[in-house]
CSV table of C-alpha atoms in Angstrom, one decimal:
chain,number,residue,atom,x,y,z
A,1,MET,CA,-3.0,15.5,-14.1
A,2,ASN,CA,-5.2,14.9,-17.0
A,3,PRO,CA,-7.3,11.6,-17.2
A,4,LEU,CA,-6.8,9.7,-20.5
A,5,GLU,CA,-9.4,7.4,-22.0
A,6,ASN,CA,-9.2,3.5,-20.8
A,7,PRO,CA,-7.2,1.8,-23.3
A,8,TRP,CA,-8.4,-1.6,-22.2
A,9,GLN,CA,-11.3,-3.2,-23.9
A,10,THR,CA,-13.2,-5.7,-21.9
A,11,ASN,CA,-14.8,-8.3,-23.7
A,12,SER,CA,-16.5,-10.6,-21.3
A,13,THR,CA,-16.2,-11.5,-17.5
A,14,ARG,CA,-16.5,-14.0,-15.2
A,15,GLU,CA,-16.5,-14.8,-11.7
A,16,ILE,CA,-13.9,-17.1,-10.0
A,17,TYR,CA,-14.4,-16.6,-6.3
A,18,ASN,CA,-16.4,-15.2,-4.0
A,19,ASN,CA,-16.2,-15.0,0.1
A,20,PRO,CA,-17.3,-12.2,2.7
A,21,TRP,CA,-14.2,-10.1,2.0
A,22,ILE,CA,-13.2,-10.5,-1.7
A,23,ARG,CA,-14.5,-11.4,-5.0
A,24,VAL,CA,-12.3,-12.7,-8.0
A,25,ARG,CA,-13.3,-12.2,-11.5
A,26,GLU,CA,-11.1,-12.9,-14.8
A,27,ASP,CA,-11.9,-10.6,-17.9
A,28,GLN,CA,-11.3,-11.5,-21.4
A,29,VAL,CA,-9.7,-8.2,-22.6
A,30,ILE,CA,-8.1,-6.4,-25.7
A,31,ARG,CA,-4.8,-5.0,-24.1
A,32,PRO,CA,-3.5,-1.5,-24.8
A,33,ASP,CA,-1.5,-3.2,-27.5
A,34,GLY,CA,-4.4,-4.4,-29.3
A,35,ARG,CA,-3.9,-8.1,-28.4
A,36,PRO,CA,-6.4,-10.3,-26.6
A,37,GLY,CA,-5.5,-11.3,-23.2
A,38,ILE,CA,-7.1,-11.9,-19.7
A,39,TYR,CA,-7.0,-9.7,-16.4
A,40,GLY,CA,-7.6,-11.4,-13.2
A,41,VAL,CA,-9.2,-9.0,-10.7
A,42,VAL,CA,-9.6,-9.0,-6.9
A,43,GLU,CA,-12.6,-6.8,-5.8
A,44,PHE,CA,-12.7,-5.9,-2.0
A,45,LYS,CA,-16.2,-5.7,-0.3
A,46,ASN,CA,-15.0,-3.3,2.2
A,47,TRP,CA,-12.8,0.0,2.1
A,48,ALA,CA,-9.6,-0.3,4.1
A,49,ILE,CA,-9.7,2.3,7.0
A,50,GLY,CA,-6.7,3.4,9.0
A,51,ILE,CA,-6.4,5.9,11.8
A,52,VAL,CA,-3.4,7.6,13.4
A,53,PRO,CA,-4.4,8.4,17.0
A,54,VAL,CA,-2.0,11.2,18.6
A,55,SER,CA,-2.3,12.1,22.4
A,56,GLY,CA,-1.6,15.9,23.5
A,57,ASP,CA,2.0,14.7,24.3
A,58,GLY,CA,2.7,13.5,20.9
A,59,ASP,CA,2.4,9.6,21.4
A,60,THR,CA,0.6,7.3,19.1
A,61,TYR,CA,-0.9,3.7,19.5
A,62,LEU,CA,0.3,1.1,17.5
A,63,VAL,CA,-1.5,-2.3,17.2
A,64,GLY,CA,0.2,-5.6,16.7
A,65,GLN,CA,-1.2,-8.8,15.2
A,66,TYR,CA,-0.1,-11.9,13.2
A,67,ARG,CA,-1.0,-11.5,9.5
A,68,TYR,CA,-2.2,-14.7,8.2
A,69,THR,CA,-1.5,-13.7,4.6
A,70,LEU,CA,2.5,-13.1,5.4
A,71,LYS,CA,3.0,-15.7,8.1
A,72,ASP,CA,4.6,-12.8,10.1
A,73,TYR,CA,3.8,-10.5,12.7
A,74,SER,CA,3.0,-7.0,12.1
A,75,TRP,CA,2.9,-3.6,13.9
A,76,GLU,CA,0.1,-1.2,12.4
A,77,ILE,CA,-1.8,1.7,13.1
A,78,PRO,CA,-5.4,0.6,14.1
A,79,GLU,CA,-7.2,-0.2,11.1
A,80,GLY,CA,-9.7,-2.5,9.5
A,81,GLY,CA,-12.7,-3.0,7.0
A,82,GLY,CA,-15.4,-0.3,6.5
A,83,ALA,CA,-18.5,-1.2,4.7
A,84,ILE,CA,-18.8,0.6,1.3
A,85,GLY,CA,-21.4,2.9,1.5
A,86,ILE,CA,-20.9,3.9,5.2
A,87,ALA,CA,-18.9,7.2,5.6
A,88,PRO,CA,-15.3,6.4,6.2
A,89,LEU,CA,-15.2,8.6,9.1
A,90,GLU,CA,-17.7,6.7,11.1
A,91,SER,CA,-15.9,3.3,10.2
A,92,ALA,CA,-12.9,4.8,11.4
A,93,GLN,CA,-14.4,6.2,14.8
A,94,ARG,CA,-15.7,2.4,15.5
A,95,GLU,CA,-12.5,0.7,14.4
A,96,LEU,CA,-10.4,2.9,16.7
A,97,LEU,CA,-12.9,2.2,19.6
A,98,GLU,CA,-12.7,-1.5,19.1
A,99,GLU,CA,-9.0,-2.2,18.4
A,100,THR,CA,-7.9,0.3,21.1
A,101,GLY,CA,-10.7,1.6,23.3
A,102,ILE,CA,-10.0,5.2,22.1
A,103,GLN,CA,-12.4,7.9,21.2
A,104,ALA,CA,-11.1,11.1,19.9
A,105,GLY,CA,-12.7,14.4,20.0
A,106,HIS,CA,-10.9,16.0,16.9
A,107,TRP,CA,-10.5,14.0,13.5
A,108,THR,CA,-8.7,15.2,10.2
A,109,TYR,CA,-9.0,13.3,6.9
A,110,LEU,CA,-5.5,12.2,5.7
A,111,GLY,CA,-6.5,10.9,2.1
A,112,GLU,CA,-6.9,8.0,0.1
A,113,VAL,CA,-4.6,5.3,-0.8
A,114,HIS,CA,-4.8,2.2,-3.3
A,115,THR,CA,-2.8,-0.6,-1.9
A,116,SER,CA,-2.3,-2.7,-4.7
A,117,ASN,CA,-3.7,-1.4,-7.8
A,118,SER,CA,-2.2,-4.0,-10.4
A,119,VAL,CA,-4.1,-6.6,-8.9
A,120,THR,CA,-6.9,-5.2,-6.6
A,121,ASP,CA,-9.5,-2.3,-6.6
A,122,GLU,CA,-8.9,-1.8,-2.6
A,123,ILE,CA,-9.1,1.7,-1.5
A,124,GLY,CA,-8.0,3.1,1.9
A,125,PHE,CA,-9.1,6.3,3.7
A,126,LEU,CA,-6.7,7.6,6.5
A,127,PHE,CA,-7.6,9.9,9.6
A,128,LEU,CA,-5.6,11.7,12.2
A,129,ALA,CA,-7.6,11.3,15.4
A,130,GLN,CA,-6.6,13.6,18.2
A,131,GLN,CA,-8.2,14.7,21.7
A,132,LEU,CA,-8.1,11.5,22.9
A,133,ARG,CA,-10.3,9.3,25.6
A,134,LEU,CA,-8.9,6.1,26.6
A,135,GLY,CA,-11.2,3.3,27.3
A,136,GLU,CA,-11.4,-0.7,26.9
A,137,SER,CA,-10.8,-2.0,23.6
A,138,THR,CA,-13.4,-4.8,22.4
A,139,PRO,CA,-11.5,-6.6,19.2
A,140,GLU,CA,-13.4,-8.7,16.7
A,141,GLU,CA,-13.5,-12.4,17.4
A,142,THR,CA,-11.0,-13.1,14.8
A,143,GLU,CA,-8.3,-10.6,16.1
A,144,ARG,CA,-5.7,-11.1,18.8
A,145,LEU,CA,-4.4,-7.7,19.2
A,146,GLU,CA,-1.7,-6.2,21.4
A,147,VAL,CA,-1.7,-2.3,21.8
A,148,LYS,CA,1.6,-0.3,22.3
A,149,ARG,CA,2.1,3.4,23.1
A,150,MET,CA,4.9,5.1,21.7
A,151,PRO,CA,6.1,8.7,20.3
A,152,LEU,CA,4.8,9.6,17.0
A,153,ALA,CA,8.4,10.5,15.9
A,154,GLU,CA,9.5,7.1,16.7
A,155,ALA,CA,6.8,5.3,14.8
A,156,VAL,CA,7.5,7.3,11.8
A,157,GLN,CA,10.9,6.5,12.1
A,158,HIS,CA,10.1,2.6,12.0
A,159,ALA,CA,7.7,3.5,8.9
A,160,LEU,CA,10.7,5.1,7.3
A,161,SER,CA,13.2,2.3,7.7
A,162,GLY,CA,10.5,-0.4,6.7
A,163,GLU,CA,10.2,-2.3,10.1
A,164,ILE,CA,6.7,-0.9,10.0
A,165,SER,CA,6.1,-2.0,6.3
A,166,ASP,CA,2.2,-2.2,6.1
A,167,SER,CA,1.0,0.4,3.4
A,168,LEU,CA,-1.5,1.9,5.4
A,169,SER,CA,0.4,2.3,8.4
A,170,VAL,CA,3.2,3.8,6.7
A,171,ILE,CA,1.2,6.1,4.9
A,172,GLY,CA,-0.7,7.1,7.5
A,173,LEU,CA,1.9,7.9,10.0
A,174,LEU,CA,4.0,10.0,7.2
A,175,ARG,CA,1.1,12.1,6.6
A,176,ALA,CA,0.3,12.7,10.2
A,177,TRP,CA,3.9,13.7,10.8
A,178,HIS,CA,3.7,16.1,8.1
A,179,PHE,CA,0.4,17.4,8.9
A,180,LEU,CA,1.3,18.0,12.4
A,181,HIS,CA,4.9,19.4,11.5
A,182,ARG,CA,4.1,21.9,8.4
A,183,ASP,CA,7.6,23.1,8.7
A,184,ALA,CA,9.1,20.0,7.7
A,185,GLY,CA,9.4,21.4,4.2
A,186,VAL,CA,6.5,20.4,2.2
A,187,GLU,CA,3.2,22.1,2.4
A,188,MET,CA,0.2,19.8,2.9
A,189,VAL,CA,-3.2,20.4,1.0
A,190,MET,CA,-5.8,18.1,1.8
A,191,ARG,CA,-8.3,17.1,-0.9
A,192,ASN,CA,-12.2,17.1,-0.3
A,193,TYR,CA,-13.7,14.4,1.8
A,194,PRO,CA,-15.6,12.0,0.0
A,195,GLU,CA,-19.2,11.8,0.8
B,1,MET,CA,9.1,-5.6,18.2
B,2,ASN,CA,8.6,-9.0,19.4
B,3,PRO,CA,7.1,-11.6,17.2
B,4,LEU,CA,4.2,-13.6,18.7
B,5,GLU,CA,3.4,-17.2,17.9
B,6,ASN,CA,0.8,-17.7,14.6
B,7,PRO,CA,-2.5,-17.9,16.4
B,8,TRP,CA,-4.1,-19.6,13.3
B,9,GLN,CA,-4.3,-23.2,12.5
B,10,THR,CA,-4.6,-24.2,8.8
B,11,ASN,CA,-6.5,-27.8,8.5
B,12,SER,CA,-6.5,-27.6,4.4
B,13,THR,CA,-6.2,-25.5,1.6
B,14,ARG,CA,-7.4,-25.7,-2.2
B,15,GLU,CA,-6.4,-23.8,-5.1
B,16,ILE,CA,-9.0,-21.7,-6.7
B,17,TYR,CA,-7.1,-19.5,-9.3
B,18,ASN,CA,-4.1,-19.4,-11.0
B,19,ASN,CA,-2.6,-16.9,-14.0
B,20,PRO,CA,0.4,-15.7,-14.8
B,21,TRP,CA,0.8,-12.9,-12.3
B,22,ILE,CA,-1.6,-14.5,-9.0
B,23,ARG,CA,-2.7,-17.5,-7.1
B,24,VAL,CA,-5.7,-17.4,-5.1
B,25,ARG,CA,-6.2,-20.2,-2.4
B,26,GLU,CA,-8.7,-21.0,0.0
B,27,ASP,CA,-7.5,-22.5,3.3
B,28,GLN,CA,-9.8,-24.1,5.8
B,29,VAL,CA,-8.6,-22.5,9.3
B,30,ILE,CA,-9.1,-22.5,13.0
B,31,ARG,CA,-9.1,-18.7,13.8
B,32,PRO,CA,-7.7,-17.1,16.9
B,33,ASP,CA,-10.9,-17.5,18.6
B,34,GLY,CA,-10.7,-21.1,18.4
B,35,ARG,CA,-13.6,-21.4,15.9
B,36,PRO,CA,-13.5,-23.0,12.6
B,37,GLY,CA,-13.4,-20.2,9.3
B,38,ILE,CA,-12.3,-19.8,6.1
B,39,TYR,CA,-9.4,-17.4,4.7
B,40,GLY,CA,-9.0,-16.6,0.9
B,41,VAL,CA,-5.6,-15.7,0.3
B,42,VAL,CA,-4.1,-13.9,-2.8
B,43,GLU,CA,-0.5,-14.9,-3.7
B,44,PHE,CA,1.3,-13.0,-5.8
B,45,LYS,CA,3.9,-14.2,-8.3
B,46,ASN,CA,6.0,-11.2,-8.4
B,47,TRP,CA,7.5,-8.8,-6.1
B,48,ALA,CA,6.5,-5.1,-6.5
B,49,ILE,CA,9.5,-2.8,-7.3
B,50,GLY,CA,9.3,0.8,-7.0
B,51,ILE,CA,11.9,3.6,-8.2
B,52,VAL,CA,12.1,7.1,-7.3
B,53,PRO,CA,14.7,8.5,-9.7
B,54,VAL,CA,15.8,12.0,-8.5
B,55,SER,CA,18.0,14.0,-10.9
B,56,GLY,CA,20.8,16.6,-9.6
B,57,ASP,CA,18.5,19.6,-9.3
B,58,GLY,CA,15.9,17.9,-7.4
B,59,ASP,CA,13.6,16.8,-10.2
B,60,THR,CA,11.7,13.3,-10.2
B,61,TYR,CA,10.0,11.6,-12.8
B,62,LEU,CA,6.4,9.9,-12.7
B,63,VAL,CA,4.7,7.7,-14.7
B,64,GLY,CA,0.9,7.9,-15.7
B,65,GLN,CA,-0.9,5.1,-16.8
B,66,TYR,CA,-4.6,3.9,-16.9
B,67,ARG,CA,-5.3,1.3,-14.1
B,68,TYR,CA,-7.8,-1.3,-15.3
B,69,THR,CA,-8.5,-2.5,-11.8
B,70,LEU,CA,-9.7,1.0,-10.5
B,71,LYS,CA,-11.0,2.2,-14.1
B,72,ASP,CA,-9.1,5.4,-13.5
B,73,TYR,CA,-6.0,7.0,-14.6
B,74,SER,CA,-2.8,6.9,-11.9
B,75,TRP,CA,0.3,9.0,-11.6
B,76,GLU,CA,2.9,6.8,-9.8
B,77,ILE,CA,6.6,6.4,-9.4
B,78,PRO,CA,8.3,4.0,-11.8
B,79,GLU,CA,7.2,0.6,-11.0
B,80,GLY,CA,6.4,-3.0,-12.1
B,81,GLY,CA,6.8,-6.6,-11.1
B,82,GLY,CA,10.2,-8.3,-10.2
B,83,ALA,CA,10.8,-12.2,-10.3
B,84,ILE,CA,10.8,-13.6,-7.1
B,85,GLY,CA,14.7,-14.8,-6.5
B,86,ILE,CA,16.0,-12.2,-8.9
B,87,ALA,CA,17.6,-9.5,-7.0
B,88,PRO,CA,15.2,-6.5,-6.0
B,89,LEU,CA,17.9,-4.2,-7.3
B,90,GLU,CA,18.2,-5.8,-10.4
B,91,SER,CA,14.8,-5.7,-11.4
B,92,ALA,CA,14.7,-2.0,-10.1
B,93,GLN,CA,17.3,-1.0,-12.8
B,94,ARG,CA,15.5,-2.7,-15.5
B,95,GLU,CA,12.0,-1.2,-14.4
B,96,LEU,CA,13.6,2.2,-14.2
B,97,LEU,CA,15.0,1.7,-17.8
B,98,GLU,CA,12.1,0.3,-19.3
B,99,GLU,CA,9.6,2.7,-18.0
B,100,THR,CA,11.7,6.0,-18.5
B,101,GLY,CA,14.9,5.4,-20.5
B,102,ILE,CA,16.8,6.2,-17.3
B,103,GLN,CA,19.8,4.7,-15.9
B,104,ALA,CA,21.1,5.3,-12.6
B,105,GLY,CA,24.6,6.0,-11.2
B,106,HIS,CA,24.0,5.6,-7.8
B,107,TRP,CA,21.1,3.5,-6.0
B,108,THR,CA,19.8,3.3,-2.3
B,109,TYR,CA,17.5,1.0,-0.7
B,110,LEU,CA,14.4,2.5,0.6
B,111,GLY,CA,13.2,-0.6,2.4
B,112,GLU,CA,10.2,-2.8,2.2
B,113,VAL,CA,6.3,-2.6,1.9
B,114,HIS,CA,3.3,-4.9,2.5
B,115,THR,CA,0.9,-3.6,0.1
B,116,SER,CA,-2.4,-5.2,1.5
B,117,ASN,CA,-1.8,-7.9,4.1
B,118,SER,CA,-5.2,-8.6,5.1
B,119,VAL,CA,-5.7,-10.4,2.0
B,120,THR,CA,-2.6,-10.3,-0.4
B,121,ASP,CA,1.1,-11.6,0.4
B,122,GLU,CA,2.5,-9.1,-2.2
B,123,ILE,CA,5.7,-7.4,-0.7
B,124,GLY,CA,7.3,-4.3,-2.3
B,125,PHE,CA,10.8,-2.9,-2.1
B,126,LEU,CA,11.4,0.9,-2.9
B,127,PHE,CA,14.7,2.5,-4.1
B,128,LEU,CA,16.2,5.8,-4.7
B,129,ALA,CA,18.0,6.3,-7.9
B,130,GLN,CA,20.4,8.9,-8.3
B,131,GLN,CA,23.0,10.2,-11.1
B,132,LEU,CA,20.8,10.0,-13.8
B,133,ARG,CA,21.4,9.1,-17.2
B,134,LEU,CA,18.4,9.7,-19.7
B,135,GLY,CA,17.7,7.8,-22.8
B,136,GLU,CA,15.0,6.0,-24.6
B,137,SER,CA,11.9,4.2,-22.7
B,138,THR,CA,10.9,0.8,-23.9
B,139,PRO,CA,7.5,-0.1,-21.9
B,140,GLU,CA,6.1,-3.2,-22.0
B,141,GLU,CA,3.6,-4.2,-24.9
B,142,THR,CA,0.7,-4.0,-22.0
B,143,GLU,CA,1.6,-0.8,-20.8
B,144,ARG,CA,0.6,2.8,-22.6
B,145,LEU,CA,2.5,5.3,-20.5
B,146,GLU,CA,3.1,8.9,-20.1
B,147,VAL,CA,6.2,10.2,-18.1
B,148,LYS,CA,6.3,13.7,-16.3
B,149,ARG,CA,9.4,15.5,-14.6
B,150,MET,CA,8.5,17.4,-11.7
B,151,PRO,CA,10.2,18.9,-8.8
B,152,LEU,CA,10.6,16.1,-6.2
B,153,ALA,CA,8.8,18.3,-3.6
B,154,GLU,CA,5.8,18.8,-5.9
B,155,ALA,CA,5.5,15.1,-6.0
B,156,VAL,CA,6.0,14.7,-2.4
B,157,GLN,CA,2.9,17.1,-1.9
B,158,HIS,CA,0.7,15.2,-4.2
B,159,ALA,CA,1.6,12.0,-2.0
B,160,LEU,CA,0.8,13.7,1.2
B,161,SER,CA,-2.8,15.1,0.0
B,162,GLY,CA,-3.8,11.6,-1.8
B,163,GLU,CA,-3.7,13.2,-5.0
B,164,ILE,CA,-0.8,10.7,-5.8
B,165,SER,CA,-2.9,7.8,-4.1
B,166,ASP,CA,-0.7,4.3,-5.2
B,167,SER,CA,0.7,3.0,-2.1
B,168,LEU,CA,4.2,2.1,-3.3
B,169,SER,CA,4.6,5.5,-4.9
B,170,VAL,CA,3.1,7.4,-1.9
B,171,ILE,CA,5.9,5.4,0.4
B,172,GLY,CA,8.4,5.8,-1.9
B,173,LEU,CA,8.4,9.5,-2.6
B,174,LEU,CA,7.9,10.1,1.3
B,175,ARG,CA,10.9,7.7,2.3
B,176,ALA,CA,13.2,9.3,-0.6
B,177,TRP,CA,12.1,13.0,0.8
B,178,HIS,CA,13.2,11.9,4.2
B,179,PHE,CA,16.5,10.3,3.1
B,180,LEU,CA,17.3,13.6,1.2
B,181,HIS,CA,16.1,15.8,4.0
B,182,ARG,CA,17.5,14.3,7.1
B,183,ASP,CA,16.8,17.6,8.7
B,184,ALA,CA,13.0,17.2,8.5
B,185,GLY,CA,12.6,16.1,11.9
B,186,VAL,CA,13.0,12.3,11.7
B,187,GLU,CA,16.3,10.3,11.4
B,188,MET,CA,16.2,7.6,8.8
B,189,VAL,CA,18.1,4.3,9.5
B,190,MET,CA,17.7,1.6,6.8
B,191,ARG,CA,17.4,-2.0,7.4
B,192,ASN,CA,19.8,-4.3,5.6
B,193,TYR,CA,18.8,-5.0,2.1
B,194,PRO,CA,17.4,-8.4,1.6
B,195,GLU,CA,19.5,-10.7,-0.5
């Protein structure tokens, strides 16, 4: 897969908005067709970190929370923001512990995701967590979470049907499933873990 | 999966930014822990529509383009914005034709995605397109696209490894794979198509 040159030209940029989580900017650009235009970009100040914990007997743990943006309740894998510059694995270990109380003895990197690349620069990193030790969760103060244990196969069905719709959750569950069931018709070759 | 009540309270809202594709607003809120705070929300003016075309001999078509937000080249399924209110299937048929020149005789709904629900309200709809008739592509003026044909199994491997990282593409390819290979260990039950 060959990268090509950037066909966009940026002539100027201005900051529109800045809060602890995002920065919005508007660029004056020359588009690929040679015409002037604008591009509004939403920059994320954290990486998105998602974890699929899988127990020895094949269960996973989902986290339920109300999503303010969608005005709807959402069942998801344990996930949250990881500071850019801190190793994603370290953030994954902290996030899993905070949201579920789980610590894991074995971690597998499940690759990268760009959640919404027409407008945002958000990057997600996914992990499979195994050899689980259960403990007490300590969610962040803005979070009100439920935790539910279910067979991974059942969660995968929800991810396929769209009943689980959060992109990081769908991708994490399906990548974990294929990693754990290499007979499912496709071979999984992981890329290098980002340092 | 039981919905719970909204634990957030919105006290006021103001518009921060508005362009043809997104609207950014900042809400003054009472958080689930009872404390005051802000929430910056990026509203999308279009749905994200993604299509996985699969030929009779099991090939799919990927579209390559430079993503301005990520400053990187990205191989993806045919996808684009569909006006909210227009049936997602209609937008999918238009988008597939524009980007690849393909028309399809058989369409299957592959469910919903929320791409980045901590900050945006973006909703994606995915489709499998079969019984393909090839023609001429007519991309939008801002797009400079390459189209590449490859076995679906190969594209699925890229989606698993993270080499394909666009969330709509990863989910579309994996859902299409499971829909077409129901022996892969999980049964796929699609939800109702949204009207």
